[in-house]
Short mmCIF file of C-alpha atoms in Angstrom, two decimals:
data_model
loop_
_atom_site.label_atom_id
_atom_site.label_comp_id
_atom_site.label_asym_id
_atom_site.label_seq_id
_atom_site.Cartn_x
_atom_site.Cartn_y
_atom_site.Cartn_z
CA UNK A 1 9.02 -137.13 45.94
CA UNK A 2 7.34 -134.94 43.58
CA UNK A 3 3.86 -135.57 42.79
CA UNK A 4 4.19 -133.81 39.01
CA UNK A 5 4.05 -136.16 36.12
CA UNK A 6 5.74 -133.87 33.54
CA UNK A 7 8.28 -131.48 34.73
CA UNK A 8 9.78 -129.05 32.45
CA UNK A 9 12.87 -126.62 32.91
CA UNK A 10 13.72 -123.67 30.34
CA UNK A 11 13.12 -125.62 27.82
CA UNK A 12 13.71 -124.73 24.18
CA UNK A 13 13.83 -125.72 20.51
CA UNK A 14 15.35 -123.86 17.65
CA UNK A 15 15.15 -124.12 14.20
CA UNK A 16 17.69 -122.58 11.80
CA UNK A 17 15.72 -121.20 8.21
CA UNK A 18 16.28 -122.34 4.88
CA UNK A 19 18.82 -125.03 6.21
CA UNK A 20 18.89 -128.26 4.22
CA UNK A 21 18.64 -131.38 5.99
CA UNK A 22 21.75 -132.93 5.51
CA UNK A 23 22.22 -136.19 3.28
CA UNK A 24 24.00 -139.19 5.01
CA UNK A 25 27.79 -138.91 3.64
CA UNK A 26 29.89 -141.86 3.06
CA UNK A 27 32.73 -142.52 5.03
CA UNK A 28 35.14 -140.85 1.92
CA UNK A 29 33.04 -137.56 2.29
CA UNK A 30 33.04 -137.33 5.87
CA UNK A 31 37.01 -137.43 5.59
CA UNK A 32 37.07 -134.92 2.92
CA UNK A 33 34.85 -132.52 4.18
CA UNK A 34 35.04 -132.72 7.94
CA UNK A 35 37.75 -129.62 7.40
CA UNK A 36 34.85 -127.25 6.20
CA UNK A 37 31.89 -128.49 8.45
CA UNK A 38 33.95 -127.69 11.59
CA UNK A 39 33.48 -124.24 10.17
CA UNK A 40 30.66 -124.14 9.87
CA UNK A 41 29.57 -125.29 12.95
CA UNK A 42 31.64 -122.45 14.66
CA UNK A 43 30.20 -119.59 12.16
CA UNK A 44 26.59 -118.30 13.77
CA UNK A 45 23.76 -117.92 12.06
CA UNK A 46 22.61 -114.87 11.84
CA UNK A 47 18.98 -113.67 13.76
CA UNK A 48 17.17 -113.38 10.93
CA UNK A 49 17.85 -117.34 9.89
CA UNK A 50 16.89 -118.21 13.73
CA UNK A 51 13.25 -119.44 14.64
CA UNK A 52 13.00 -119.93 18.66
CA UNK A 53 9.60 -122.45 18.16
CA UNK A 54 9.75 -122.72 21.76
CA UNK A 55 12.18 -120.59 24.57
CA UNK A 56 13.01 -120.78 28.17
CA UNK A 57 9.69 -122.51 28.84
CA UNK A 58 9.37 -123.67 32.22
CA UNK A 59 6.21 -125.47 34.67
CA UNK A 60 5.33 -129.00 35.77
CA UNK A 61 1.68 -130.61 35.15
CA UNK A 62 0.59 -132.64 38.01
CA UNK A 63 -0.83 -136.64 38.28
CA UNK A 64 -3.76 -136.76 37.59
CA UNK A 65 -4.67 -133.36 36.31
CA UNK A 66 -6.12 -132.48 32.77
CA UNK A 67 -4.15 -129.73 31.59
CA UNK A 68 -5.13 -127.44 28.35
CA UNK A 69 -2.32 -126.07 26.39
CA UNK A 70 -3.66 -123.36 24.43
CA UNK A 71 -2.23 -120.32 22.11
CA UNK A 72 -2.44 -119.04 18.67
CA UNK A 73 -1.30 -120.85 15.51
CA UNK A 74 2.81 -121.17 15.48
CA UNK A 75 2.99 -120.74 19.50
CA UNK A 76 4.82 -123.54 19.89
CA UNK A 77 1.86 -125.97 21.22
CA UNK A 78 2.80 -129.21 18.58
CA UNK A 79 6.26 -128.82 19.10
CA UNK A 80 6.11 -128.72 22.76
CA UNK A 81 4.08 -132.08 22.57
CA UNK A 82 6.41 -133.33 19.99
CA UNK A 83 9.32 -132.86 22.57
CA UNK A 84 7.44 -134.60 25.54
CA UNK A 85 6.70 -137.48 23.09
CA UNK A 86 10.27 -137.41 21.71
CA UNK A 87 10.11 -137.31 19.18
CA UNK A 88 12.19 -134.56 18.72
CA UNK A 89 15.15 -133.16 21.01
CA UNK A 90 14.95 -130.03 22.50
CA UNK A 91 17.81 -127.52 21.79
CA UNK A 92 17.91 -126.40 25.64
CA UNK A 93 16.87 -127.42 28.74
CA UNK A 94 15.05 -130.76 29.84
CA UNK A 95 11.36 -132.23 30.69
CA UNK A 96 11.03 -135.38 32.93
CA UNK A 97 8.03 -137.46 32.19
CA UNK A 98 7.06 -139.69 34.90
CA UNK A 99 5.38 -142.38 33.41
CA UNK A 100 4.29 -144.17 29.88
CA UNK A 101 3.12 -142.07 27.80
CA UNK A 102 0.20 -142.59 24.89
CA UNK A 103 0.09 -139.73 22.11
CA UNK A 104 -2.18 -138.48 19.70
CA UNK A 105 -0.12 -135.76 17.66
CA UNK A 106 -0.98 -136.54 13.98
CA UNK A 107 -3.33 -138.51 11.56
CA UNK A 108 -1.08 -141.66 11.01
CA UNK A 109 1.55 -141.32 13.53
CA UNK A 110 2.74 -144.64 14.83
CA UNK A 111 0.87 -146.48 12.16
CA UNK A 112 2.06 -148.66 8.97
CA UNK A 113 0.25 -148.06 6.28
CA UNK A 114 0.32 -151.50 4.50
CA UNK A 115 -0.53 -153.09 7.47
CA UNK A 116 -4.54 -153.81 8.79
CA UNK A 117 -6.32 -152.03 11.05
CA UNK A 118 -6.05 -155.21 13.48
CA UNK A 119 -2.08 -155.34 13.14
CA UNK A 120 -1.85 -151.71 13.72
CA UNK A 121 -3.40 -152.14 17.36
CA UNK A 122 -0.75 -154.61 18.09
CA UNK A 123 1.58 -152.55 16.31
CA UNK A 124 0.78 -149.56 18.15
CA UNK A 125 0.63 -150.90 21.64
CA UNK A 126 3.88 -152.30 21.43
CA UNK A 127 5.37 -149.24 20.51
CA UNK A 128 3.58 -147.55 23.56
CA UNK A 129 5.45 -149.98 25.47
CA UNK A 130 2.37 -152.59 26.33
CA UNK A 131 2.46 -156.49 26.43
CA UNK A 132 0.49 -158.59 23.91
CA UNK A 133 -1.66 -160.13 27.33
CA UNK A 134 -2.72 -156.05 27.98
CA UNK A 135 -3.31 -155.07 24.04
CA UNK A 136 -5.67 -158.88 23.46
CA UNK A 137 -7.46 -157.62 27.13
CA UNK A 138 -8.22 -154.04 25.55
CA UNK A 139 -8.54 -155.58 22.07
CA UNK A 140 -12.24 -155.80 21.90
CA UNK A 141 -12.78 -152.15 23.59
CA UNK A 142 -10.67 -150.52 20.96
CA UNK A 143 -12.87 -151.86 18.15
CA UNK A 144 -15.54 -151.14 19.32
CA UNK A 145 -14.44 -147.50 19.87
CA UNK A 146 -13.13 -147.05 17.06
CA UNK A 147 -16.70 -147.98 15.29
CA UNK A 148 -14.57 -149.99 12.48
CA UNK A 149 -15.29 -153.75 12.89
CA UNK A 150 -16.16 -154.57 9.39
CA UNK A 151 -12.40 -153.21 8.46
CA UNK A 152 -10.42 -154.41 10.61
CA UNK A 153 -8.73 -156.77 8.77
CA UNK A 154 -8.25 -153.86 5.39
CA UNK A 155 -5.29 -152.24 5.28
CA UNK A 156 -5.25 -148.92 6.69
CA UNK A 157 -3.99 -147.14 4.05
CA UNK A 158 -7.61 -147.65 2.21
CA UNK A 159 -9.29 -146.13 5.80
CA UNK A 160 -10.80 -142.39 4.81
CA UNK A 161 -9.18 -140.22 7.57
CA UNK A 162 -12.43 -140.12 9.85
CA UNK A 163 -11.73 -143.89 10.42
CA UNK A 164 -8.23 -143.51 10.88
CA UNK A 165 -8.86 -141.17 13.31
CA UNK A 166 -11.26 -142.89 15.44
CA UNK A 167 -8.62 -145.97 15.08
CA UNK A 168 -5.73 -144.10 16.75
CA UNK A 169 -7.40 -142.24 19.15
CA UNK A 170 -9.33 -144.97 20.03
CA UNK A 171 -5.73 -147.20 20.76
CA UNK A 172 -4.26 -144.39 22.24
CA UNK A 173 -6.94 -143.68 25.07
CA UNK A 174 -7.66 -147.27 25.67
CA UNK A 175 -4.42 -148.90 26.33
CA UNK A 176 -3.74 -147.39 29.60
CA UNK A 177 -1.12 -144.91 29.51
CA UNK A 178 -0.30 -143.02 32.06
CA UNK A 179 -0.15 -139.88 30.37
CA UNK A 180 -2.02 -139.09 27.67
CA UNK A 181 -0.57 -136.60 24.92
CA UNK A 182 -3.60 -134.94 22.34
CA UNK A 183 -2.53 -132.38 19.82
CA UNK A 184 -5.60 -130.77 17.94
CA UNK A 185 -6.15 -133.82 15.42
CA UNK A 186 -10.24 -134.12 16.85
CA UNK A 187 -10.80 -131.50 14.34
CA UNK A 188 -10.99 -134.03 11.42
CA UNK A 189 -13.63 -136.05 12.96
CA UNK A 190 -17.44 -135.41 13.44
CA UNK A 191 -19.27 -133.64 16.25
CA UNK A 192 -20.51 -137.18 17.49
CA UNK A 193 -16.86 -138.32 17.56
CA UNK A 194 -15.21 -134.93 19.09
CA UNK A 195 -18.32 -135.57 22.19
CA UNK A 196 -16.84 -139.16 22.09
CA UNK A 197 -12.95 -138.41 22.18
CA UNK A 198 -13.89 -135.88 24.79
CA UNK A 199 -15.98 -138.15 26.81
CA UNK A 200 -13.51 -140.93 27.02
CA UNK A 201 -10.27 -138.51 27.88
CA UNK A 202 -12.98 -136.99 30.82
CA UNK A 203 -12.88 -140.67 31.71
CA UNK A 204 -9.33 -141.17 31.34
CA UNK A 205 -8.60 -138.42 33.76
CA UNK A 206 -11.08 -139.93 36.37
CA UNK A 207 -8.66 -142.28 36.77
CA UNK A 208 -6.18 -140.82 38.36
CA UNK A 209 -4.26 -140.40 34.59
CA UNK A 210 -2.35 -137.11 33.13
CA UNK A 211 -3.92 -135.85 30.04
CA UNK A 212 -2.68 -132.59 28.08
CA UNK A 213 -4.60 -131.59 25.54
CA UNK A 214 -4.15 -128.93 22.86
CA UNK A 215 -6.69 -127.68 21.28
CA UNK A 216 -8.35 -124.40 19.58
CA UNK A 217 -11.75 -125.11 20.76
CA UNK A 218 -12.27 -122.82 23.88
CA UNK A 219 -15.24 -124.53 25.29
CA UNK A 220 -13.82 -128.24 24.91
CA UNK A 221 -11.10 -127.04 26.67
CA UNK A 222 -13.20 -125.20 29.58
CA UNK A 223 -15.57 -128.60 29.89
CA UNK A 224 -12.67 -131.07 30.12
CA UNK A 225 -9.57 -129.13 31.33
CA UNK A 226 -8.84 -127.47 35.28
CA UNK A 227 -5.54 -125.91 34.67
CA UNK A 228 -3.84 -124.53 31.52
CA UNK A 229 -0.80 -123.77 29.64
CA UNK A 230 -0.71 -120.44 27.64
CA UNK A 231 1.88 -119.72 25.01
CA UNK A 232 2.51 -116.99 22.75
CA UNK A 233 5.57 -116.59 20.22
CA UNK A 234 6.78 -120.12 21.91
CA UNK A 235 7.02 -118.23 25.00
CA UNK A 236 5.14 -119.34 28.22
CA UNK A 237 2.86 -116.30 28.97
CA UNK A 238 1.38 -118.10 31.88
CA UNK A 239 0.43 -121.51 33.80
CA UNK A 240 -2.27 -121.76 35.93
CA UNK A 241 -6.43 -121.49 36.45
CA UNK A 242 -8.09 -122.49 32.89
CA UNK A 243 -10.24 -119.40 33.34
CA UNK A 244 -7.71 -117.02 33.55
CA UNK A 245 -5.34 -118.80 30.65
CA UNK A 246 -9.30 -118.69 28.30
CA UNK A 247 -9.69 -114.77 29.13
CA UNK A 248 -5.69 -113.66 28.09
CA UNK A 249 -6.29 -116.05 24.91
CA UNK A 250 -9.13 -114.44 23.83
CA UNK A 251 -7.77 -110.98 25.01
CA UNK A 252 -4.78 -111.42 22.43
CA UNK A 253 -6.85 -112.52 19.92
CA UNK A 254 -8.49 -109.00 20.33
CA UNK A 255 -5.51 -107.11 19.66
CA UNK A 256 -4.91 -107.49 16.23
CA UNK A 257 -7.11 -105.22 13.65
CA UNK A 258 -8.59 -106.12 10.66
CA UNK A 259 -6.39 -105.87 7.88
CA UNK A 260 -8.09 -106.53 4.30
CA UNK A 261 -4.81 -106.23 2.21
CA UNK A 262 -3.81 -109.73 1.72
CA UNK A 263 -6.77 -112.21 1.82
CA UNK A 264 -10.07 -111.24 -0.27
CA UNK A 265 -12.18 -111.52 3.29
CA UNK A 266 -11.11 -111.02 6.86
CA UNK A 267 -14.08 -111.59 9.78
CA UNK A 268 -12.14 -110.15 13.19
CA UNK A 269 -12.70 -107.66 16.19
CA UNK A 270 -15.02 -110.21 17.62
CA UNK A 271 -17.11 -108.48 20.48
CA UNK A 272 -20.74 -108.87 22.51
CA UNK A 273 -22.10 -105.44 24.14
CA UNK A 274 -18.36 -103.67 22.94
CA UNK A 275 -16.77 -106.14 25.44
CA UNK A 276 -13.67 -108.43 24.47
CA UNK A 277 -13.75 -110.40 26.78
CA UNK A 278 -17.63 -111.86 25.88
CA UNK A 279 -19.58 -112.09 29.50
CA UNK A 280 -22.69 -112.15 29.90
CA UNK A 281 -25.91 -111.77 32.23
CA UNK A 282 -28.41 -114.82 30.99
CA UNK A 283 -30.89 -112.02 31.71
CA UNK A 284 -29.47 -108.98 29.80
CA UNK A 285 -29.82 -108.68 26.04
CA UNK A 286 -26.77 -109.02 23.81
CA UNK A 287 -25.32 -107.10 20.89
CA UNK A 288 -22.64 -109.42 18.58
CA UNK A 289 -20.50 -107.45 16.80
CA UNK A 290 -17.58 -107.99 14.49
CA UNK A 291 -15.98 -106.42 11.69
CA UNK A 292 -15.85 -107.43 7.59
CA UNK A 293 -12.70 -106.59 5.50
CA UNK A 294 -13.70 -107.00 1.55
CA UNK A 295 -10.41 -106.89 -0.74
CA UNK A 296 -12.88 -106.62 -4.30
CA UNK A 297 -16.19 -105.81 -4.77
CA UNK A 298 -18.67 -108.37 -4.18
CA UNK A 299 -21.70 -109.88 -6.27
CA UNK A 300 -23.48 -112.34 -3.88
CA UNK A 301 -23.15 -113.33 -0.23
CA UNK A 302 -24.49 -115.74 2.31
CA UNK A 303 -23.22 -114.38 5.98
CA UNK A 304 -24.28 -116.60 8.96
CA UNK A 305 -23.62 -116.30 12.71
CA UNK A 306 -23.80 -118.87 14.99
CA UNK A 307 -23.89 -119.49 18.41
CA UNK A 308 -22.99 -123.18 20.08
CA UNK A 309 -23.14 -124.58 23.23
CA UNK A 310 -19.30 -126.41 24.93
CA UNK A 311 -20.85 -129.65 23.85
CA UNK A 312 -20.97 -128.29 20.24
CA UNK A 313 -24.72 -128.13 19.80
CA UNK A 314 -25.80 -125.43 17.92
CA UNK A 315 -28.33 -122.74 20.15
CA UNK A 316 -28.89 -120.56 17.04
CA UNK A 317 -27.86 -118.85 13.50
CA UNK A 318 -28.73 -115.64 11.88
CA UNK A 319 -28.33 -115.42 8.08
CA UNK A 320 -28.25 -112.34 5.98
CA UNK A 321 -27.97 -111.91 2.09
CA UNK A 322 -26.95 -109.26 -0.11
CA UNK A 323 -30.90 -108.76 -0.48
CA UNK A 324 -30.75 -107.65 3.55
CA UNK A 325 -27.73 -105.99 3.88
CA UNK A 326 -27.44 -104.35 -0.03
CA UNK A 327 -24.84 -101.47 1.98
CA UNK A 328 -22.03 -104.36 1.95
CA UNK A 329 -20.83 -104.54 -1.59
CA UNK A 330 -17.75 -102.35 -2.34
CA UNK A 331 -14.23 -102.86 -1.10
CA UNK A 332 -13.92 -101.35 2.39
CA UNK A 333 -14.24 -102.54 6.22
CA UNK A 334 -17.56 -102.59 7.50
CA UNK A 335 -18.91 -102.60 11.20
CA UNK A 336 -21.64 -105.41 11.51
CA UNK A 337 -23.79 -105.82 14.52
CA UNK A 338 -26.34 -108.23 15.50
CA UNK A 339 -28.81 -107.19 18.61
CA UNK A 340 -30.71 -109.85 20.10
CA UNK A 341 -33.08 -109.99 23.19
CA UNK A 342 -32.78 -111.51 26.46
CA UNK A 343 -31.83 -114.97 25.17
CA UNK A 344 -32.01 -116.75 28.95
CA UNK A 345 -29.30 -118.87 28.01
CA UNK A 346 -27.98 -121.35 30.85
CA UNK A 347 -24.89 -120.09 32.67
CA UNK A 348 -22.11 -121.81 30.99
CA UNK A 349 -19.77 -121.20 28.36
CA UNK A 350 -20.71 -120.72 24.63
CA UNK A 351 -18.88 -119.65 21.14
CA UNK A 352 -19.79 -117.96 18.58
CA UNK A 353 -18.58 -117.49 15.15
CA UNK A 354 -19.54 -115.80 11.80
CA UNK A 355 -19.53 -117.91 8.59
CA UNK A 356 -19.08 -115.62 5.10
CA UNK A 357 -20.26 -117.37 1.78
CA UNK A 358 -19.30 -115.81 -1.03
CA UNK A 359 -20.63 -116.63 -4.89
CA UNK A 360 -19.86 -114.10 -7.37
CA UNK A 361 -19.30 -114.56 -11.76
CA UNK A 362 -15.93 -115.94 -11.20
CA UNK A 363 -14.72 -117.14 -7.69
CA UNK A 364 -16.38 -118.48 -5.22
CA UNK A 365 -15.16 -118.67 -1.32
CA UNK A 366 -16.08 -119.86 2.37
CA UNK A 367 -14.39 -118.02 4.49
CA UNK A 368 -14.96 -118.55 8.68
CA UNK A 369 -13.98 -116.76 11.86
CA UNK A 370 -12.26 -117.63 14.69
CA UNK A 371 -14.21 -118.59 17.52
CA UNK A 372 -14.92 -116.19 20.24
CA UNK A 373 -16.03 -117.32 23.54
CA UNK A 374 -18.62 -116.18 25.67
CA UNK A 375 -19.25 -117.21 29.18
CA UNK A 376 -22.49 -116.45 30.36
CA UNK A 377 -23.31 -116.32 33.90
CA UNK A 378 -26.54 -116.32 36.42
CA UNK A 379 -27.59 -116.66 39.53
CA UNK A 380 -28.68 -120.08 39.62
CA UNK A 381 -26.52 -123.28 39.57
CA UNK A 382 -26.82 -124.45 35.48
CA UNK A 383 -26.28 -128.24 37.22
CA UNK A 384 -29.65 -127.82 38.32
CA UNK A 385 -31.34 -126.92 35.50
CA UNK A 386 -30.26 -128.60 32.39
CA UNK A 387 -31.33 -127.23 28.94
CA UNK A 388 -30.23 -124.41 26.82
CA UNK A 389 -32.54 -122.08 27.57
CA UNK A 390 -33.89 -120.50 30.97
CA UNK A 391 -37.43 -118.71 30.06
CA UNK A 392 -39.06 -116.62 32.09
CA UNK A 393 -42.71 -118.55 32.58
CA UNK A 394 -45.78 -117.88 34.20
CA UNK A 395 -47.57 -120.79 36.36
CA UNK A 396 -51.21 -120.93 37.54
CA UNK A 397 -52.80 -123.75 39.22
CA UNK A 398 -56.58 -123.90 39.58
CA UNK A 399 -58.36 -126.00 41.57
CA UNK A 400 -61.40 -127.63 39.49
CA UNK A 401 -64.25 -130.15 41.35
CA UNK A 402 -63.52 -134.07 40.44
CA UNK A 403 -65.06 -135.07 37.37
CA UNK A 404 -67.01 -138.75 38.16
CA UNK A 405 -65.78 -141.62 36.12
CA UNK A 406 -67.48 -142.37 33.40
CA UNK A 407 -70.78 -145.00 32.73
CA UNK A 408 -69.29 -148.39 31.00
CA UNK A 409 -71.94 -149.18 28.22
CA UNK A 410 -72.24 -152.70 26.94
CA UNK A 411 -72.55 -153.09 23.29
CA UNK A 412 -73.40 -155.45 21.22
CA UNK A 413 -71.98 -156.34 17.73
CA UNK A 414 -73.95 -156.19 14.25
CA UNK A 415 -72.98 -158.54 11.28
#
């Protein structure tokens, strides 16, 4: 017997554009018109009105393992997790899931809004397939999750959508599915509650549970996943070691150039040292580079680069003005770079990312970069020497002659 939990075989979904969902007829219309939609069923679309989301996507996750899925916006990541929850059919081929299955896909899914936070835990759990014995067990462990005691019995609909979020990931993880389905809905929540989530789906996997998780963040998904799932244009470019699936993601990321025709900024062309692919000796200094497309001319500016650790802590920014750059003004694509000394970073994996503020007479815009990863290695394990930073330090030891202990002296009081 196999030992995969989700097996999937040339699997695809298609979409057909500009179609109209169709209304449900009565039982006069479907009489009249079945004549006409029997042709059009047989008349083909043409390829132009055809959207393959996902095509001929094949590979099997196994028990156990925590599996990224990872790939640029519209690679087909949500719908393939859409299909494995089924929520929706696929238009070829199959997937065999193995097992009951919890998902986190959207902000609300699975929830009533009229009802309270309290009934949508039973509510929930029932639809994940559990008894009322296993949700009341769990009950206690999912409020306290979730952080949202005091409004448990308000209606959800009245929840902002952090504590929505920390409600329906928290009853997702916690009432023991044995596979766990998480599309990139973390992003709405806090750094303290993305380290949470992540924390409790690392603990999820330790026992002996599927998770496959979907997400943008390149360092969450190096901390917490083994293997990944890579897809581009809802094709399957490959399955296999996460290292290898991180290095082709950001290595297509690369290959598209800076084009400043249709968006009033554009950050891209990511690089450290000229390299792509972002690696780095703790010990060698770095150069960041990237480049800035300007549409119009520009007034004022705030531009920021940051560096973060996989945990999300920030390691450092550098912020430049208009007052230190005053060359960056007109419309045009400029080369920036950033060169920075021997940082000693610990060997692990880091992102980086610029930040562009922009305040001028009229507009004003934010406008942020994708992250870039960069792995940076040594020769030391970075288990064995926690921190951020490595430094280079100098140690003396000198041996100096006991000092005697010192004479107690009574005193005496004055009033």
């Amino acid at each position: 017997m196999s030992d995969a939990a989700i097996s999937v075989q040339g699997l695809g979904k298609r979409y057909e554009l500009g179609a109209k969902q169709a209304k449900f007829p009565t039982f006069r219309e479907t009489l009249a018109n079945a004549g006409s939609r029997l042709i059009r069923r047989k008349a083909k679309c043409k390829d132009s009105d055809i959207l393959w989301a996902l095509r001929d996507i094949s590979f099997e996750v196994k028990t156990g393992s925590v599996t990224g899925v990872i790939g640029r916006n519209g690679a087909g990541k949500s719908t393939l997790l859409k299909i494995l929850s089924r929520i929706t059919d696929p238009t070829e081929g199959y997937a065999e899931i193995r097992g009951r299955v919890g998902s986190l896909l959207e902000v609300g899914t699975g929830f009533h809004p009229e009802l309270t936070g309290r009934e949508n835990i039973f509510l929930n759990g029932a639809i994940l397939g559990m008894r009322r014995t296993e949700i009341q067990r769990k009950f206690d462990e999912i409020v306290d999750f979730a952080e949202i005691e005091r409004f448990l019995d308000t209606p959800v609909k009245r929840y902002s959508s952090g504590m929505f979020m920390r409600l329906a990931f928290s009853v997702a993880a916690h009432l023991d599915p044995e596979i766990l389905l998480v599309d990139e809905v973390l992003a709405v929540g806090d750094s303290e509650f993305q380290k949470k989530c992540l924390g409790k789906m690392d603990t999820v996997a330790s026992q002996g549970r599927t998770v496959l998780f979907v997400s943008h963040n390149m360092s969450a998904v190096k901390s917490l996943c083994s293997h990944c799932i890579f897809l581009e244009h809802g094709q399957l470019t490959m399955a296999g070691d996460i290292n290898e699936g991180i290095r082709l993601y950001h290595a297509a990321g690369q290959n598209t150039s800076v084009i400043a025709t249709h968006q009033d900024v554009v950050i891209g062309n990511m690089r450290v040292n000229g390299d792509a692919s972002a690696q780095l000796q703790n010990v060698s200094p770095a150069s960041f580079e990237f480049e800035l497309a300007l549409k119009d001319p520009l007034s004022g500016y705030r531009m920021i680069l940051i560096l973060e650790n996989h945990q999300g802590t920030m390691i450092f920014h550098a912020v430049r003005t208009e007052k230190d750059l005053p060359q960056i003004g007109a419309p045009g694509t400029y080369h920036v770079s950033l060169d920075m000394p021997p940082m000693r970073l610990t060997p692990g994996l880091y992102s980086f990312y610029v930040k562009f503020l922009y305040y001028g007479d009229k507009t004003n815009g934010r406008y942020v970069s994708d992250r870039s990863l960069l792995d940076v290695e040594g020769d030391y394990d970075p288990s064995a020497a926690p921190g951020v930073i490595s430094p280079t330090t100098d140690w003396e030891v000198e041996l100096r002659p006991a000092v005697s202990a010192p004479v107690e002296v009574e005193t005496t009081a004055v009033r």
